[in-house]
Each structure stands twice: as C-alpha cells, then as structure tokens.
Amino acid sequence: MTNILILSAGTRDKVVQYFKRALEGKGRVIATDCSPYAPALYEADEFVLVPRITEPGYLERILEICREKQVSGVLSLIDPELSLLAANEERFRALGTVPVVPSFEAVETCFDKYAMYRRLTELGFATGRCFLDPKEFYRAVESGELSYPVFVKPVCGSASLNISRAQDRETVEFLCSRQEGMMIQEFMDGTEYGADVYIDLISGQVISVFVKEKLKMRAGETDKAVSVKDEELFAWLTDFVQKMGFRGIIDIDLFRIGGKWYISEVNPRFGGGYPHAYACGVNVPEMIVNNLEGKANVPVVGRYPAGRVMMKYSEIMVRDIEG
C-alpha cells in the first residue's frame, strides 16, 4: 500500500483531491494542519491536527504519524516546512518514508533570493540584478547600468510578502531602513510566465514541463493564465533544473523581455497555479506515486494543449466539525 502524507494542507483542496485519484484502490491520503478550519483536511481519507511547525516536538509528531500510518511519501505545501523535511531526510527514510522535496542545499538556495541570484549568475542563466548593499546599487544607477523603478524585498521570504516597488532613492532608503535583511532587485519589465516542472525521484530526469503565461496575479499567486508551448524554453528549463540538481516538483517564475528568458524565482513545491497543469493532463501526483512504488516515469515534456485558459474562482466548504 502506498500512503501519502500532505503537511500543512490549508486551502489546497485540489492537490489533495488529485492525490486521492492517483491512489484510488492502492493507498490513502493523510493530511495535516494546525487548524481544524483548513478545508483541505476534509478532502483527505484521514486527517491529523498537529502543532504549529514552530512549536517544540513538531518534527517528532510528524515522524510518529509516518510510522503509525505507514507513510510512503511526505510533502508539504508551505515554504517554511520544506527545509525541515529536507534537513531530516534520513530520519524519514529510516521509517520507509520518502520526503518529496529537493536536497536541503537546493531548498535553502531557493529561499535565499540573493543566493539564488548568485547561483543563476554563476550558471549563466539570465536574471534580474540584485544588491544587498544599497551603496553598490546607487553606484550602478549613477553609472547608468540600472534605472528606477526597482523592487525592495526580503532576502528570505515567500508569498510575495513585504515586497515593494520603489520609484526613487528616497523610497529605497526608507524601505531598507524599515526592516533588516532586505535586498534591491532590478525591475523586470516584461511578460510574466510560470513553469511547473517534475524531476523524477528515481532517474533524475526532467519528466514534465508545463508553461503558462500569467494574465493576472492575486496575493502572490497566479489567478488567470493561459498554457503555452515553446520547445526552446523546455530545453532551457531542463538544462537549468539539471544543473541545479533539483528533484520532485518545482515551480519556476519567469519573465520574457526583449525576446530573452529570465528566471525570477524558484519554489521547490507545488505552485498555487498547478491545477492549471493538471487540468491540461500533467498528472504530477501520479508521477510521484509511480516513484514511490519504485517505478521511474517516462518523460512527457510539453505534452499538453496550448491556449487553454485557467480562471480561478471562489468556493466554500461547509462541514460539521464539532468533536
């Protein structure tokens, strides 16, 4: 039996539903959250309420669930938990549980935006210039290398929190003085895209790449998008993820500027727009289940229809959860 544990399920109902379909007749989906008001819990075959990830004993509780429920694979849907899974990979594997997450080094690089900028630069992949030292940035502006506007954002952050656009030096100085650990990033004025990529846990091959042009964003997530296909981009992204050494599901933010591709950020988990890929036939949960069953996947890069539009909308769940 192949059982999947989905941590911090929150409102990601669709992902839970997709894994239930992939496991139908051969396993169960167990979901966790610290709140009984997380709707995705009630989509799972079974759920467990757990402490917040910052509380003492959290990791031990998750390991205990893996042991009790005979969990084959564990994944999280929130950024702060990914490093915890990656750092404790051997403890999970000792229980027969595979953390579906890249290596600890890769995860930490993704969450340190300046480290990712340096890594992209070292590997020769285009990205917006970043500065930790405001004085260095001001010199670049004075020399004509850069111009306003720019983004000021935390070096380590997620969900587009505390990101501000600055039109002048005074605003940059104010934003950098308001909070520690900020960096200045070149404004990438182009068309924004996203890529959902799956790298096989067994073979290490890039199995699928799904690309969408983002039409509208909301709260840091893709709200409306259209699927696109570009063979050169598929090859470029494949080269990138292999050089980075990623494994599992990752979400890449991209820009197209003047006919050139730029990488903005990488999220080493299911992105909020993944349901678009699934609706176009890119079944990553099934790929993960295959890997957990010891089967390598056959590459299906770009095998989806172009021009298919995703439009998110609100839904509600009503449950009697007393007791």
Coordinates of C-alpha atoms in Angstrom, one line a residue:
M1 CA 0.0 0.0 0.0
T2 CA 1.2 3.5 -0.9
N3 CA 0.2 6.1 1.6
I4 CA 0.8 9.9 1.1
L5 CA 1.1 12.4 3.9
I6 CA 0.4 16.0 2.9
L7 CA 1.5 18.5 5.5
S8 CA 0.0 22.0 6.1
A9 CA -2.8 21.2 3.7
G10 CA -4.5 24.5 4.3
T11 CA -6.8 25.5 1.4
R12 CA -5.0 23.4 -1.2
D13 CA -8.1 21.1 -1.7
K14 CA -7.3 20.4 -5.3
V15 CA -3.9 18.9 -4.6
V16 CA -5.4 16.6 -2.0
Q17 CA -8.1 15.5 -4.5
Y18 CA -5.5 14.8 -7.2
F19 CA -3.5 12.5 -4.9
K20 CA -6.7 10.7 -3.9
R21 CA -7.4 9.9 -7.5
A22 CA -3.8 8.8 -8.1
L23 CA -4.0 6.5 -5.1
E24 CA -7.5 5.1 -5.7
G25 CA -7.6 1.4 -4.8
K26 CA -3.9 1.3 -3.7
G27 CA -3.4 3.8 -0.9
R28 CA -4.6 6.6 1.3
V29 CA -4.1 10.3 1.6
I30 CA -3.5 11.6 5.1
A31 CA -3.5 15.4 5.6
T32 CA -2.3 17.6 8.5
D33 CA -2.8 21.2 9.6
C34 CA -2.7 23.1 12.8
S35 CA -6.2 24.4 12.3
P36 CA -9.5 22.4 12.1
Y37 CA -10.7 25.2 9.8
A38 CA -8.3 24.1 7.0
P39 CA -10.8 22.9 4.3
A40 CA -8.3 20.6 2.5
L41 CA -8.2 18.4 5.6
Y42 CA -11.7 17.2 4.9
E43 CA -10.8 16.2 1.3
A44 CA -8.3 13.6 2.6
D45 CA -9.0 9.9 3.5
E46 CA -7.8 10.8 7.0
F47 CA -6.5 13.9 8.7
V48 CA -4.5 14.7 11.8
L49 CA -4.4 18.0 13.7
V50 CA -0.8 18.9 14.6
P51 CA 1.0 21.7 16.5
R52 CA 2.3 24.7 14.6
I53 CA 5.6 23.9 12.9
T54 CA 7.4 26.4 15.2
E55 CA 6.3 24.5 18.4
P56 CA 8.7 22.1 20.1
G57 CA 8.1 18.5 19.2
Y58 CA 6.6 19.2 15.8
L59 CA 9.0 17.1 13.8
E60 CA 8.7 14.2 16.2
R61 CA 4.9 14.3 15.8
I62 CA 5.2 14.1 12.0
L63 CA 7.7 11.2 12.2
E64 CA 5.3 9.5 14.6
I65 CA 2.4 9.9 12.1
C66 CA 4.7 8.5 9.3
R67 CA 5.4 5.5 11.4
E68 CA 1.8 4.9 12.6
K69 CA 0.2 5.4 9.2
Q70 CA 3.0 3.5 7.3
V71 CA 3.5 6.6 5.1
S72 CA 5.4 6.0 1.8
G73 CA 5.9 9.7 0.9
V74 CA 5.6 13.0 2.6
L75 CA 5.3 16.5 1.2
S76 CA 4.5 20.0 2.3
L77 CA 2.5 22.8 0.6
I78 CA 4.2 25.7 2.5
D79 CA 7.7 27.1 2.3
P80 CA 8.8 27.1 5.9
E81 CA 8.3 23.3 6.2
L82 CA 10.4 22.3 3.2
S83 CA 13.8 22.9 4.8
L84 CA 12.6 20.8 7.8
L85 CA 11.8 17.9 5.6
A86 CA 15.0 18.2 3.5
A87 CA 17.2 18.5 6.6
N88 CA 15.7 15.4 8.2
E89 CA 15.5 13.2 5.0
E90 CA 17.4 10.3 6.6
R91 CA 15.1 10.2 9.6
F92 CA 12.1 9.9 7.4
R93 CA 13.8 7.3 5.1
A94 CA 14.6 5.2 8.2
L95 CA 10.9 4.8 8.6
G96 CA 10.3 3.9 5.0
T97 CA 9.0 7.4 4.1
V98 CA 10.4 9.4 1.2
P99 CA 10.4 13.2 1.6
V100 CA 9.2 14.6 -1.8
V101 CA 11.5 17.6 -1.7
P102 CA 14.8 18.6 -3.3
S103 CA 18.0 18.4 -1.3
F104 CA 18.5 20.7 1.7
E105 CA 21.1 22.7 -0.2
A106 CA 18.8 23.3 -3.1
V107 CA 15.8 24.3 -0.9
E108 CA 17.9 26.7 1.1
T109 CA 19.2 28.3 -2.1
C110 CA 15.6 28.8 -3.4
F111 CA 14.6 30.6 -0.2
D112 CA 17.7 32.9 -0.1
K113 CA 16.9 35.1 -3.0
Y114 CA 20.4 36.6 -3.2
A115 CA 22.0 33.1 -3.1
M116 CA 19.7 32.1 -5.9
Y117 CA 20.7 35.3 -7.9
R118 CA 24.4 34.4 -7.4
R119 CA 23.8 30.8 -8.4
L120 CA 21.9 31.8 -11.5
T121 CA 24.7 34.2 -12.5
E122 CA 27.3 31.5 -11.9
L123 CA 25.5 29.0 -14.2
G124 CA 24.9 31.7 -16.9
F125 CA 21.1 32.0 -16.7
A126 CA 19.7 35.4 -17.1
T127 CA 18.0 37.0 -14.1
G128 CA 17.4 40.5 -12.7
R129 CA 20.4 42.0 -10.9
C130 CA 20.2 42.1 -7.1
F131 CA 22.0 44.1 -4.5
L132 CA 22.5 43.7 -0.7
D133 CA 24.4 46.9 -0.4
P134 CA 22.3 50.0 -1.2
K135 CA 25.5 52.0 -1.9
E136 CA 26.5 49.5 -4.6
F137 CA 23.0 49.8 -6.1
Y138 CA 23.2 53.6 -6.1
R139 CA 26.6 53.5 -7.9
A140 CA 25.0 51.3 -10.6
V141 CA 22.2 53.8 -11.0
E142 CA 24.6 56.7 -11.2
S143 CA 26.7 54.9 -13.9
G144 CA 23.6 54.2 -16.0
E145 CA 23.7 50.5 -15.5
L146 CA 20.2 50.5 -13.9
S147 CA 17.3 52.8 -13.6
Y148 CA 14.2 53.1 -11.4
P149 CA 11.7 51.6 -10.6
V150 CA 13.2 48.6 -8.6
F151 CA 11.8 46.1 -6.1
V152 CA 12.8 46.1 -2.5
K153 CA 12.1 42.7 -0.9
P154 CA 13.3 40.4 1.9
V155 CA 16.2 38.2 1.1
C156 CA 14.3 35.4 2.7
G157 CA 10.6 35.5 2.2
S158 CA 7.6 33.9 0.5
A159 CA 4.0 34.5 -0.7
S160 CA 5.2 38.0 -2.0
L161 CA 5.1 39.4 1.5
N162 CA 6.8 42.7 2.2
I163 CA 7.7 43.3 -1.5
S164 CA 7.5 47.0 -2.5
R165 CA 8.2 48.9 -5.7
A166 CA 10.4 51.9 -5.3
Q167 CA 10.5 54.8 -7.8
D168 CA 13.4 56.7 -6.3
R169 CA 16.3 56.7 -3.9
E170 CA 14.3 58.1 -1.0
T171 CA 11.9 55.2 -1.2
V172 CA 14.7 52.7 -1.4
E173 CA 16.4 54.2 1.6
F174 CA 13.1 54.2 3.6
L175 CA 12.2 50.5 2.7
C176 CA 15.7 49.2 3.5
S177 CA 15.8 51.0 6.9
R178 CA 12.4 49.8 7.9
Q179 CA 13.4 46.1 8.1
E180 CA 16.6 44.1 8.2
G181 CA 17.5 41.5 5.6
M182 CA 16.3 43.5 2.6
M183 CA 17.7 43.5 -0.9
I184 CA 17.2 45.6 -4.0
Q185 CA 16.2 43.8 -7.2
E186 CA 16.1 45.1 -10.8
F187 CA 12.6 45.6 -12.1
M188 CA 12.0 43.0 -14.9
D189 CA 9.6 44.8 -17.2
G190 CA 8.3 42.0 -19.4
T191 CA 5.7 39.3 -19.8
E192 CA 5.5 37.0 -16.7
Y193 CA 5.3 33.2 -17.1
G194 CA 5.3 30.3 -14.7
A195 CA 6.6 26.7 -15.2
D196 CA 5.6 23.6 -13.3
V197 CA 8.4 21.1 -13.6
Y198 CA 8.7 17.5 -12.3
I199 CA 12.1 15.8 -12.0
D200 CA 11.9 12.1 -11.4
L201 CA 12.9 10.9 -7.9
I202 CA 14.5 7.8 -9.3
S203 CA 16.1 8.6 -12.7
G204 CA 16.7 12.3 -12.0
Q205 CA 15.3 13.1 -15.5
V206 CA 13.0 16.0 -16.2
I207 CA 9.7 14.2 -16.8
S208 CA 7.3 17.1 -17.4
V209 CA 7.4 20.9 -18.0
F210 CA 4.2 22.9 -18.2
V211 CA 4.4 26.6 -19.0
K212 CA 1.7 29.2 -18.6
E213 CA 1.6 32.9 -19.4
K214 CA 0.3 34.8 -16.4
L215 CA -2.6 37.0 -17.2
K216 CA -3.5 38.2 -13.7
M217 CA -1.9 37.8 -10.2
R218 CA -3.6 37.9 -6.8
A219 CA -1.9 37.7 -3.4
G220 CA 1.3 36.4 -5.0
E221 CA -0.4 33.6 -6.9
T222 CA -1.5 33.1 -10.5
D223 CA -5.2 34.0 -10.7
K224 CA -5.6 33.7 -14.5
A225 CA -3.2 32.2 -17.1
V226 CA -3.0 30.6 -20.5
S227 CA -1.0 27.5 -21.4
V228 CA 1.8 28.0 -23.9
K229 CA 4.4 25.7 -25.6
D230 CA 8.0 26.6 -26.5
E231 CA 10.4 23.8 -27.3
E232 CA 13.5 26.0 -26.8
L233 CA 12.2 27.1 -23.4
F234 CA 11.6 23.5 -22.5
A235 CA 15.2 22.7 -23.3
W236 CA 16.5 25.8 -21.4
L237 CA 14.5 24.9 -18.3
T238 CA 15.6 21.3 -18.4
D239 CA 19.2 22.4 -18.6
F240 CA 18.6 24.7 -15.6
V241 CA 17.0 22.3 -13.3
Q242 CA 19.5 19.6 -14.0
K243 CA 22.4 21.9 -13.3
M244 CA 20.8 22.9 -10.0
G245 CA 20.3 19.3 -9.1
F246 CA 16.5 19.6 -8.3
R247 CA 14.3 16.6 -7.6
G248 CA 10.5 16.4 -7.3
I249 CA 8.0 19.1 -8.1
I250 CA 9.2 22.7 -8.5
D251 CA 7.5 26.0 -9.6
I252 CA 9.6 28.5 -11.6
D253 CA 8.7 32.2 -12.1
L254 CA 9.9 33.5 -15.5
F255 CA 10.0 36.7 -17.5
R256 CA 10.2 37.2 -21.2
I257 CA 12.0 40.5 -22.0
G258 CA 13.0 41.6 -25.5
G259 CA 12.9 38.0 -26.8
K260 CA 15.1 36.7 -23.9
W261 CA 14.1 34.5 -21.0
Y262 CA 14.9 35.5 -17.4
I263 CA 14.4 33.4 -14.2
S264 CA 13.0 35.3 -11.3
E265 CA 12.4 32.7 -8.5
V266 CA 12.0 29.0 -7.8
N267 CA 9.6 27.4 -5.4
P268 CA 10.6 23.8 -4.6
R269 CA 7.0 22.6 -4.1
F270 CA 3.6 22.6 -5.8
G271 CA 2.8 26.1 -7.0
G272 CA -0.6 27.7 -6.5
G273 CA -1.2 27.5 -10.2
Y274 CA -0.5 23.8 -10.5
P275 CA -4.3 22.9 -11.0
H276 CA -3.9 24.5 -14.5
A277 CA -1.2 22.0 -15.4
Y278 CA -3.3 19.1 -14.0
A279 CA -6.4 20.2 -16.0
C280 CA -4.2 20.1 -19.1
G281 CA -3.2 16.5 -18.4
V282 CA 0.1 17.0 -16.5
N283 CA -0.5 14.5 -13.7
V284 CA 2.3 15.1 -11.2
P285 CA 0.6 13.2 -8.3
E286 CA 0.6 10.1 -10.4
M287 CA 4.2 10.6 -11.3
I288 CA 5.1 10.9 -7.5
V289 CA 3.1 7.7 -6.8
N290 CA 4.9 5.9 -9.5
N291 CA 8.3 6.9 -8.0
L292 CA 7.2 5.8 -4.5
E293 CA 6.2 2.5 -6.0
G294 CA 9.7 2.1 -7.4
K295 CA 8.8 3.0 -11.0
A296 CA 10.7 5.6 -13.0
N297 CA 8.4 7.8 -15.2
V298 CA 8.6 8.2 -18.9
P299 CA 9.3 11.8 -20.0
V300 CA 6.2 13.7 -21.3
V301 CA 7.7 17.2 -21.6
G302 CA 5.4 19.6 -23.3
R303 CA 2.6 17.0 -23.9
Y304 CA -0.4 19.3 -23.2
P305 CA -2.6 21.6 -25.2
A306 CA -1.6 25.2 -25.7
G307 CA -4.1 28.0 -25.5
R308 CA -6.1 26.6 -22.5
V309 CA -7.0 29.3 -20.0
M310 CA -7.2 28.8 -16.2
M311 CA -9.5 31.2 -14.3
K312 CA -9.6 30.8 -10.5
Y313 CA -12.8 31.5 -8.6
S314 CA -14.0 31.3 -5.0
E315 CA -15.7 28.2 -3.5
I316 CA -16.9 27.3 0.0
M317 CA -16.9 24.2 2.2
V318 CA -19.5 23.6 4.9
R319 CA -18.8 20.8 7.5
D320 CA -20.0 19.8 10.9
I321 CA -16.6 19.5 12.7
E322 CA -17.7 19.6 16.3
G323 CA -15.7 17.0 18.2

